[in-house]
CSV table of C-alpha atoms and ligand atoms in Angstrom, one decimal:
chain,number,residue,atom,x,y,z
A,111,MET,CA,148.8,119.6,89.7
A,112,GLY,CA,147.9,118.4,93.2
A,113,LYS,CA,149.5,115.4,95.0
A,114,ILE,CA,148.3,112.0,93.7
A,115,LYS,CA,146.1,110.4,96.3
A,116,LYS,CA,146.6,107.0,97.6
A,117,ALA,CA,143.6,104.7,98.3
A,118,LEU,CA,143.7,101.3,99.9
A,119,ILE,CA,140.8,98.9,99.3
A,120,THR,CA,140.0,95.8,101.3
A,121,GLY,CA,137.7,93.4,99.4
A,122,ILE,CA,139.1,94.7,96.1
A,123,THR,CA,138.4,91.3,94.4
A,124,GLY,CA,134.6,91.7,95.2
A,125,GLN,CA,131.8,93.4,93.1
A,126,ASP,CA,132.2,96.8,94.8
A,127,GLY,CA,136.0,96.7,95.0
A,128,SER,CA,136.2,96.2,91.2
A,129,TYR,CA,133.9,99.2,90.4
A,130,LEU,CA,135.4,101.4,93.1
A,131,SER,CA,139.0,100.7,91.6
A,132,GLU,CA,137.8,101.8,88.2
A,133,LEU,CA,136.3,105.0,89.7
A,134,LEU,CA,139.4,105.8,91.7
A,135,LEU,CA,141.7,105.1,88.8
A,136,LYS,CA,139.6,107.5,86.6
A,137,LYS,CA,140.1,110.1,89.3
A,138,ASN,CA,143.9,109.6,89.1
A,139,TYR,CA,144.3,107.8,92.4
A,140,LYS,CA,147.1,105.3,93.0
A,141,VAL,CA,145.1,102.2,94.0
A,142,TYR,CA,146.2,99.5,96.4
A,143,GLY,CA,144.3,96.4,97.2
A,144,ILE,CA,144.4,93.9,100.0
A,145,VAL,CA,144.0,90.4,98.7
A,146,ARG,CA,144.2,87.2,100.7
A,147,ARG,CA,146.8,84.6,99.8
A,148,VAL,CA,144.2,81.9,98.7
A,149,ALA,CA,142.9,84.4,96.1
A,150,LEU,CA,146.4,85.1,94.7
A,151,GLU,CA,146.9,81.4,94.3
A,152,ASP,CA,143.7,81.0,92.4
A,153,GLU,CA,144.0,83.9,90.1
A,154,THR,CA,141.7,82.8,87.3
A,155,HIS,CA,138.7,82.2,89.6
A,156,ARG,CA,139.3,84.7,92.3
A,157,LEU,CA,140.6,87.8,90.5
A,158,TRP,CA,138.2,87.8,87.5
A,159,ARG,CA,136.5,91.1,88.4
A,160,ILE,CA,139.8,93.0,88.5
A,161,LYS,CA,141.7,91.1,85.7
A,162,HIS,CA,141.5,94.1,83.4
A,163,LEU,CA,143.0,96.4,86.2
A,164,LEU,CA,145.9,94.2,87.4
A,165,ASN,CA,148.5,96.3,85.6
A,166,LYS,CA,147.1,99.5,87.0
A,167,ILE,CA,146.7,98.7,90.6
A,168,GLU,CA,149.0,97.4,93.2
A,169,ILE,CA,147.9,94.2,95.0
A,170,LYS,CA,149.2,93.5,98.6
A,171,SER,CA,148.7,90.2,100.3
A,172,ALA,CA,147.3,90.4,103.8
A,173,SER,CA,144.5,88.9,105.9
A,174,LEU,CA,141.7,90.6,107.7
A,175,GLU,CA,142.3,88.0,110.4
A,176,SER,CA,145.8,89.3,111.2
A,177,TYR,CA,146.3,92.6,112.8
A,178,ALA,CA,150.0,92.4,112.2
A,179,SER,CA,149.5,92.0,108.4
A,180,ILE,CA,147.2,95.0,108.2
A,181,VAL,CA,149.5,97.3,110.2
A,182,LYS,CA,152.3,96.4,108.0
A,183,ILE,CA,150.5,97.5,104.8
A,184,ILE,CA,149.1,100.7,106.3
A,185,GLN,CA,152.7,101.6,107.4
A,186,GLN,CA,154.0,100.7,103.9
A,187,VAL,CA,151.3,102.4,101.9
A,188,ARG,CA,150.3,105.4,104.2
A,189,PRO,CA,147.0,105.7,102.3
A,190,ASP,CA,145.0,108.9,102.2
A,191,GLU,CA,141.9,106.9,102.1
A,192,ILE,CA,140.9,103.3,103.1
A,193,TYR,CA,137.8,101.8,101.8
A,194,HIS,CA,137.0,98.7,104.0
A,195,LEU,CA,134.8,96.5,101.8
A,196,GLY,CA,136.3,93.1,102.7
A,197,ALA,CA,133.8,90.9,104.5
A,198,GLN,CA,132.0,87.6,104.7
A,199,SER,CA,129.1,89.2,102.9
A,200,PHE,CA,126.6,86.4,102.2
A,201,VAL,CA,123.8,86.6,104.7
A,202,ALA,CA,122.6,83.0,104.3
A,203,TYR,CA,126.2,81.7,105.0
A,204,SER,CA,126.3,83.7,108.2
A,205,PHE,CA,123.7,81.3,109.7
A,206,GLU,CA,125.9,78.3,108.8
A,207,ASP,CA,129.1,79.9,110.3
A,208,GLU,CA,128.3,82.6,112.6
A,209,PHE,CA,131.8,82.4,114.2
A,210,SER,CA,133.8,83.2,111.2
A,211,THR,CA,131.4,85.8,110.0
A,212,LEU,CA,131.7,87.7,113.3
A,213,ASN,CA,135.4,87.1,113.5
A,214,THR,CA,136.2,88.4,110.0
A,215,ASN,CA,133.7,91.1,109.9
A,216,ILE,CA,134.2,92.6,113.4
A,217,ASN,CA,137.8,91.9,114.1
A,218,GLY,CA,138.8,92.9,110.5
A,219,THR,CA,137.1,96.3,110.9
A,220,HIS,CA,138.5,96.8,114.4
A,221,TYR,CA,142.2,95.9,113.3
A,222,ILE,CA,142.0,98.5,110.6
A,223,LEU,CA,140.6,101.2,112.7
A,224,SER,CA,143.1,100.5,115.4
A,225,ALA,CA,146.0,100.5,112.9
A,226,ILE,CA,144.8,103.9,111.5
A,227,LYS,CA,144.7,105.3,115.1
A,228,ASP,CA,148.2,104.1,116.0
A,229,PHE,CA,150.1,104.4,112.7
A,230,SER,CA,148.3,106.7,110.2
A,231,PRO,CA,145.8,108.9,112.0
A,232,LYS,CA,145.2,111.3,109.0
A,233,THR,CA,143.9,108.4,106.8
A,234,LYS,CA,140.2,108.7,106.1
A,235,PHE,CA,138.2,105.5,106.6
A,236,TYR,CA,135.1,104.2,104.9
A,237,PHE,CA,133.2,101.3,106.4
A,238,ALA,CA,130.8,99.2,104.3
A,239,GLY,CA,127.7,99.2,106.4
A,240,SER,CA,124.5,97.5,105.3
A,241,SER,CA,120.8,97.8,105.2
A,242,GLU,CA,120.9,94.3,106.9
A,243,MET,CA,121.5,96.4,110.1
A,244,PHE,CA,117.8,97.5,109.9
A,245,GLY,CA,116.7,93.9,109.6
A,246,LYS,CA,113.2,93.7,111.1
A,247,VAL,CA,112.5,97.2,110.0
A,248,GLN,CA,111.2,99.7,112.7
A,249,LYS,CA,110.1,102.2,110.0
A,250,SER,CA,108.7,101.7,106.5
A,251,ARG,CA,111.5,103.7,104.9
A,252,GLN,CA,114.9,103.5,106.7
A,253,ASP,CA,117.2,106.5,107.3
A,254,GLU,CA,120.2,107.3,109.4
A,255,ASN,CA,118.0,107.6,112.6
A,256,THR,CA,116.1,104.4,112.2
A,257,ARG,CA,116.7,101.9,115.0
A,258,PHE,CA,118.7,98.8,114.1
A,259,TYR,CA,117.3,95.3,114.6
A,260,PRO,CA,119.6,92.9,112.8
A,261,ARG,CA,118.4,89.3,112.1
A,262,SER,CA,121.6,87.5,111.3
A,263,ALA,CA,125.2,87.2,112.4
A,264,TYR,CA,126.0,89.2,109.3
A,265,GLY,CA,123.7,92.0,110.3
A,266,ILE,CA,125.1,92.0,113.8
A,267,SER,CA,128.6,92.1,112.6
A,268,LYS,CA,127.8,95.2,110.5
A,269,VAL,CA,126.1,97.0,113.5
A,270,ALA,CA,129.3,96.2,115.5
A,271,GLY,CA,131.4,97.7,112.7
A,272,PHE,CA,129.2,100.8,112.5
A,273,GLU,CA,129.5,101.3,116.3
A,274,LEU,CA,133.4,100.8,116.1
A,275,THR,CA,133.6,103.3,113.3
A,276,ARG,CA,131.5,105.8,115.2
A,277,ASN,CA,133.6,105.4,118.4
A,278,TYR,CA,136.9,105.7,116.7
A,279,ARG,CA,135.5,108.9,115.1
A,280,GLU,CA,134.4,110.3,118.4
A,281,ALA,CA,137.1,109.0,120.7
A,282,TYR,CA,140.2,109.5,118.5
A,283,ASN,CA,139.0,112.1,116.0
A,284,ILE,CA,139.6,109.9,113.0
A,285,PHE,CA,137.8,110.7,109.7
A,286,ALA,CA,135.7,107.6,109.7
A,287,CYS,CA,132.3,107.1,108.1
A,288,THR,CA,129.8,104.4,107.4
A,289,GLY,CA,127.8,104.0,104.3
A,290,ILE,CA,124.7,102.1,105.0
A,291,LEU,CA,124.1,100.6,101.6
A,292,PHE,CA,121.0,98.9,100.5
A,293,ASN,CA,121.4,96.0,98.0
A,294,HIS,CA,123.3,96.8,95.0
A,295,GLU,CA,123.8,94.5,92.1
A,296,SER,CA,125.5,94.3,88.6
A,297,PRO,CA,126.6,91.7,86.2
A,298,ARG,CA,129.6,91.3,88.5
A,299,ARG,CA,127.5,90.2,91.5
A,300,GLY,CA,128.4,86.9,93.1
A,301,PHE,CA,126.4,83.9,91.9
A,302,GLU,CA,125.1,83.0,95.4
A,303,PHE,CA,123.0,86.3,95.7
A,304,VAL,CA,119.4,86.1,94.5
A,305,THR,CA,119.6,88.6,91.6
A,306,ARG,CA,122.6,86.9,90.0
A,307,LYS,CA,121.2,83.4,90.8
A,308,ILE,CA,118.1,84.4,88.8
A,309,SER,CA,119.9,86.2,85.9
A,310,SER,CA,122.4,83.4,85.4
A,311,SER,CA,119.6,80.8,85.7
A,312,VAL,CA,117.5,82.5,83.2
A,313,ALA,CA,120.5,82.6,80.8
A,314,LYS,CA,121.3,78.9,81.3
A,315,ILE,CA,117.5,78.0,80.9
A,316,LYS,CA,117.4,80.1,77.7
A,317,HIS,CA,120.4,78.1,76.4
A,318,GLY,CA,119.0,74.7,77.4
A,319,LYS,CA,121.6,74.1,80.1
A,320,GLN,CA,119.3,74.2,83.1
A,321,ASN,CA,115.7,73.2,83.6
A,322,TYR,CA,114.4,74.8,86.8
A,323,LEU,CA,115.3,77.7,89.2
A,324,TYR,CA,114.9,76.8,92.8
A,325,LEU,CA,114.3,79.7,95.3
A,326,GLY,CA,113.3,80.3,98.8
A,327,ASN,CA,111.2,83.3,100.0
A,328,ILE,CA,110.1,85.0,96.7
A,329,ASN,CA,107.9,87.5,98.7
A,330,ALA,CA,111.0,89.1,100.3
A,331,LYS,CA,111.3,92.7,99.1
A,332,ARG,CA,114.4,94.7,98.6
A,333,ASP,CA,115.6,98.1,97.5
A,334,TRP,CA,117.9,97.3,94.6
A,335,GLY,CA,120.3,99.6,92.9
A,336,HIS,CA,123.3,99.4,90.6
A,337,ALA,CA,126.8,98.9,92.2
A,338,ARG,CA,128.4,101.5,89.9
A,339,ASP,CA,126.1,104.3,91.4
A,340,TYR,CA,126.9,103.1,94.9
A,341,VAL,CA,130.7,103.2,94.8
A,342,LYS,CA,130.3,106.8,93.8
A,343,ALA,CA,128.6,107.5,97.1
A,344,MET,CA,131.4,105.8,99.0
A,345,TRP,CA,134.0,108.1,97.4
A,346,LEU,CA,131.8,111.2,98.0
A,347,MET,CA,131.5,110.5,101.7
A,348,LEU,CA,135.3,110.7,102.1
A,349,GLN,CA,135.4,114.0,100.2
A,350,GLN,CA,133.2,115.9,102.7
A,351,LYS,CA,134.5,118.3,105.3
A,352,LYS,CA,133.0,116.3,108.1
A,353,PRO,CA,132.8,112.6,108.6
A,354,LEU,CA,129.2,111.5,108.5
A,355,ASP,CA,127.1,108.3,108.0
A,356,PHE,CA,124.8,108.0,105.0
A,357,VAL,CA,122.0,105.7,103.9
A,358,ILE,CA,122.4,104.9,100.2
A,359,GLY,CA,119.5,103.3,98.2
A,360,THR,CA,116.9,104.0,95.6
A,361,GLY,CA,113.8,104.4,97.7
A,362,LYS,CA,112.0,101.9,95.5
A,363,MET,CA,111.2,98.3,96.6
A,364,HIS,CA,110.5,95.2,94.5
A,365,SER,CA,109.9,91.6,95.5
A,366,VAL,CA,112.2,88.7,94.5
A,367,LYS,CA,109.3,87.5,92.5
A,368,ASP,CA,109.1,90.8,90.6
A,369,PHE,CA,112.8,90.4,89.8
A,370,ALA,CA,112.3,86.9,88.6
A,371,LYS,CA,109.2,87.8,86.4
A,372,LEU,CA,111.1,90.6,84.7
A,373,ALA,CA,114.2,88.6,84.3
A,374,PHE,CA,112.5,85.6,82.6
A,375,SER,CA,110.4,88.0,80.4
A,376,THR,CA,113.6,89.7,79.3
A,377,ALA,CA,114.5,86.4,77.9
A,378,GLY,CA,111.1,85.8,76.3
A,379,LEU,CA,110.3,83.2,79.0
A,380,ASN,CA,107.3,82.8,81.4
A,381,TYR,CA,108.7,82.6,85.0
A,382,LYS,CA,105.8,80.4,86.1
A,383,LYS,CA,107.1,77.5,84.1
A,384,TYR,CA,110.6,77.5,85.6
A,385,ILE,CA,110.5,78.5,89.3
A,386,ARG,CA,110.4,75.8,92.0
A,387,PHE,CA,110.4,76.3,95.8
A,388,ASN,CA,113.0,74.8,98.0
A,389,LYS,CA,112.5,75.2,101.7
A,390,LYS,CA,116.2,74.7,102.4
A,391,LEU,CA,116.7,78.2,100.9
A,392,LEU,CA,114.5,79.8,103.6
A,393,ARG,CA,116.5,81.6,106.4
A,394,PRO,CA,116.0,80.9,110.1
A,395,ALA,CA,115.3,84.6,110.5
A,396,GLU,CA,114.2,86.6,107.4
A,397,VAL,CA,114.5,90.2,106.6
A,398,GLU,CA,111.1,90.7,104.9
A,399,THR,CA,111.3,94.3,103.5
A,400,LEU,CA,114.0,97.0,103.1
A,401,ARG,CA,113.5,100.4,101.6
A,402,ALA,CA,115.8,103.4,101.8
A,403,ASN,CA,115.2,107.0,102.6
A,404,TYR,CA,118.3,108.5,101.1
A,405,ASN,CA,117.4,112.2,101.5
A,406,LYS,CA,120.5,113.0,103.5
A,407,ALA,CA,122.9,111.8,100.8
A,408,ASN,CA,120.8,113.6,98.2
A,409,LYS,CA,121.1,116.8,100.1
A,410,LEU,CA,124.6,116.8,101.4
A,411,LEU,CA,126.4,114.6,98.9
A,412,LYS,CA,124.2,115.5,95.9
A,413,TRP,CA,124.0,111.8,95.3
A,414,LYS,CA,121.1,110.0,93.6
A,415,PRO,CA,120.8,106.7,91.9
A,416,THR,CA,120.9,106.8,88.0
A,417,VAL,CA,119.9,103.1,87.1
A,418,LYS,CA,116.3,102.0,87.6
A,419,PHE,CA,115.1,98.6,88.6
A,420,ASN,CA,114.0,97.6,85.0
A,421,GLN,CA,117.4,98.7,83.5
A,422,LEU,CA,119.3,96.7,86.2
A,423,VAL,CA,117.4,93.6,85.7
A,424,LYS,CA,117.7,93.8,81.9
A,425,GLU,CA,121.5,94.5,82.0
A,426,MET,CA,122.1,91.5,84.3
A,427,VAL,CA,120.0,89.1,82.2
A,428,LEU,CA,121.5,90.3,78.8
A,429,GLU,CA,125.0,90.0,80.1
A,430,ASP,CA,124.4,86.6,81.4
A,431,ILE,CA,122.8,85.4,78.2
A,432,LYS,CA,126.1,86.5,76.4
A,433,PHE,CA,128.2,84.9,79.2
A,434,PHE,CA,126.6,81.5,79.2
A,435,LYS,CA,126.4,81.1,75.4
B,280,NAP,P1,131.7,90.6,97.6
B,280,NAP,O1,131.5,90.7,96.2
B,280,NAP,O2,131.1,89.4,98.4
B,280,NAP,O3,133.2,90.8,98.0
B,280,NAP,C1,133.6,90.6,99.3
B,280,NAP,C2,135.2,90.8,99.4
B,280,NAP,O4,135.5,90.6,100.7
B,280,NAP,C3,135.9,90.0,98.4
B,280,NAP,O5,137.0,90.7,97.9
B,280,NAP,C4,136.5,88.9,99.4
B,280,NAP,O6,137.7,88.3,99.0
B,280,NAP,C5,136.6,89.7,100.6
B,280,NAP,N1,136.7,88.8,101.8
B,280,NAP,C6,135.8,88.0,102.3
B,280,NAP,N2,136.2,87.4,103.3
B,280,NAP,C7,137.4,87.8,103.6
B,280,NAP,C8,138.4,87.5,104.6
B,280,NAP,N3,138.2,86.5,105.5
B,280,NAP,N4,139.6,88.2,104.5
B,280,NAP,C9,139.8,89.0,103.5
B,280,NAP,N5,138.9,89.3,102.6
B,280,NAP,C10,137.7,88.8,102.6
B,280,NAP,O7,130.9,91.9,98.4
B,280,NAP,P2,130.4,93.2,97.7
B,280,NAP,O8,129.0,93.0,97.2
B,280,NAP,O9,131.4,93.8,96.8
B,280,NAP,O10,130.3,94.1,98.9
B,280,NAP,C11,131.4,94.9,99.5
B,280,NAP,C12,131.2,95.2,101.0
B,280,NAP,O11,129.9,95.9,101.2
B,280,NAP,C13,131.0,94.0,101.8
B,280,NAP,O12,131.6,94.4,103.2
B,280,NAP,C14,129.5,93.7,102.0
B,280,NAP,O13,129.2,93.1,103.3
B,280,NAP,C15,129.1,95.2,102.0
B,280,NAP,N6,127.7,95.4,101.5
B,280,NAP,C16,127.3,94.9,100.3
B,280,NAP,C17,126.0,95.2,99.8
B,280,NAP,C18,125.6,94.8,98.4
B,280,NAP,O14,124.4,94.8,98.2
B,280,NAP,N7,126.5,94.4,97.5
B,280,NAP,C19,125.2,96.1,100.5
B,280,NAP,C20,125.6,96.5,101.7
B,280,NAP,C21,126.9,96.2,102.2
B,280,NAP,P3,137.8,87.0,98.2
B,280,NAP,O15,137.7,87.3,96.7
B,280,NAP,O16,139.2,86.5,98.6
B,280,NAP,O17,136.8,86.1,98.6
B,281,F7E,O1,118.9,87.8,99.3
B,281,F7E,C1,115.7,86.0,99.2
B,281,F7E,C2,116.4,86.0,100.6
B,281,F7E,O2,121.2,86.8,99.3
B,281,F7E,C3,117.8,88.7,99.0
B,281,F7E,C4,124.3,91.2,100.6
B,281,F7E,O3,124.9,91.9,99.6
B,281,F7E,O4,122.4,92.7,100.5
B,281,F7E,C5,122.8,91.3,100.3
B,281,F7E,O5,122.1,90.5,101.3
B,281,F7E,C6,116.4,88.1,99.4
B,281,F7E,C7,116.5,87.5,100.7
B,281,F7E,O6,120.9,89.4,99.5
B,281,F7E,C8,116.7,82.9,97.4
B,281,F7E,O7,115.8,85.3,101.5
B,281,F7E,C9,114.9,83.9,98.0
B,281,F7E,O8,115.3,87.9,101.5
B,281,F7E,O9,120.4,88.3,97.3
B,281,F7E,P1,120.4,88.0,98.8
B,281,F7E,P2,120.6,89.8,101.0
B,281,F7E,O10,120.5,88.8,102.0
B,281,F7E,O11,119.6,90.9,101.0
B,281,F7E,C10,122.7,93.2,101.8
B,281,F7E,C11,122.3,94.7,101.9
B,281,F7E,C12,124.1,93.0,102.2
B,281,F7E,O12,124.7,93.8,103.0
B,281,F7E,C13,124.7,91.7,101.9
B,281,F7E,O13,126.1,91.7,102.0
B,281,F7E,O14,116.2,87.0,98.6
B,281,F7E,N1,115.9,84.7,98.5
B,281,F7E,N2,115.3,82.8,97.3
B,281,F7E,C14,117.0,84.2,98.2
B,281,F7E,N3,118.3,84.6,98.3
B,281,F7E,C15,119.3,83.9,97.9
B,281,F7E,N4,120.5,84.2,98.0
B,281,F7E,N5,119.0,82.6,97.2
B,281,F7E,C16,117.8,82.2,96.9
B,281,F7E,O15,117.5,81.1,96.3
């Protein structure tokens, strides 16, 4: 039997952190997660996605805003792999508070890379890049060579994280890669993101607990996949011989309106009766369309998505109908 691998996950309380922990535990990893103090103090609300895993993983308290706290944990754990998923991840919020988004997302990434370089140079590093880096798209299907054109502080922070990751790989020979992941969703998605906002509202409307669903730009189009498929790609990237960056998506694109239409019809409702427009939900600079070309991941990682758009929407709505009963 080989040595048991140790993985350290930032953002373990988030959607992806929870699915990735499950995957790594199944692969017999020892899993450590960095959680901020506030989350530990509010266990019921903040640790709900990993509640079922708490006796199998080890939680460490640290902050992405403190280099010293990151160094301490990397020295203690000496992980074989770090998955850096922790971030202010809500694009709309990044317009309200650019400063903390840039601070957490850029410095947090830099602190981890720098700590790896100085204290654990053999640790492999995964950075959670995003299709928001493509923003105002320069090509109809985006791949690893498409020029970035971010449209928010969030997108800019992810471009900076991508460049830091590349530079640490080239300058210090660290096994560091970026997954440029397109939108991925699940019943564990945060309620502020449009897919979960829709599925939870459909469920509440179905149960008579809500009358209308207010949305912004329903013509925006996204490439939506399932989070469980996407965490597999993260792991695969760190198992390669060479550190490379990969685009991960489904190659299919649907509008917010398509999502809403299917979500309401899954519950036997007509979306036209319930959707209302709220201009406050429009963003100062919108990303209109995103669509992945994931050929490189398919070829080198042998990765492909397994959950289709229709299945994803149905799973989210049916789970929320149970949840809000
Ligand atoms: P998520 O559910 O919003 O989770 C974000 C995680 O980051 C949470 O664990 C959160 O901890 C943590 N976090 C936020 N601010 C922090 C701070 N200041 N210090 C420490 N931790 C902090 O996000 P996700 O959907 O799982 O996404 C994971 C990563 O992938 C993020 O970096 C996101 O930007 C990126 N990404 C996501 C998608 C997507 O479609 N889901 C696509 C591309 C890239 P608390 O629980 O304490 O708030
Ligand atoms: O918006 C439109 C909105 O907030 C999707 C994050 O995981 O994926 C996510 O970012 C679209 C946008 O996700 C509402 O304007 C309309 O065009 O669900 P979202 P996002 O901004 O695409 C990327 C890849 C990440 O990296 C991020 O971390 O939907 N939209 N009406 C709305 N969006 C929201 N949230 N709420 C609405 O009412």
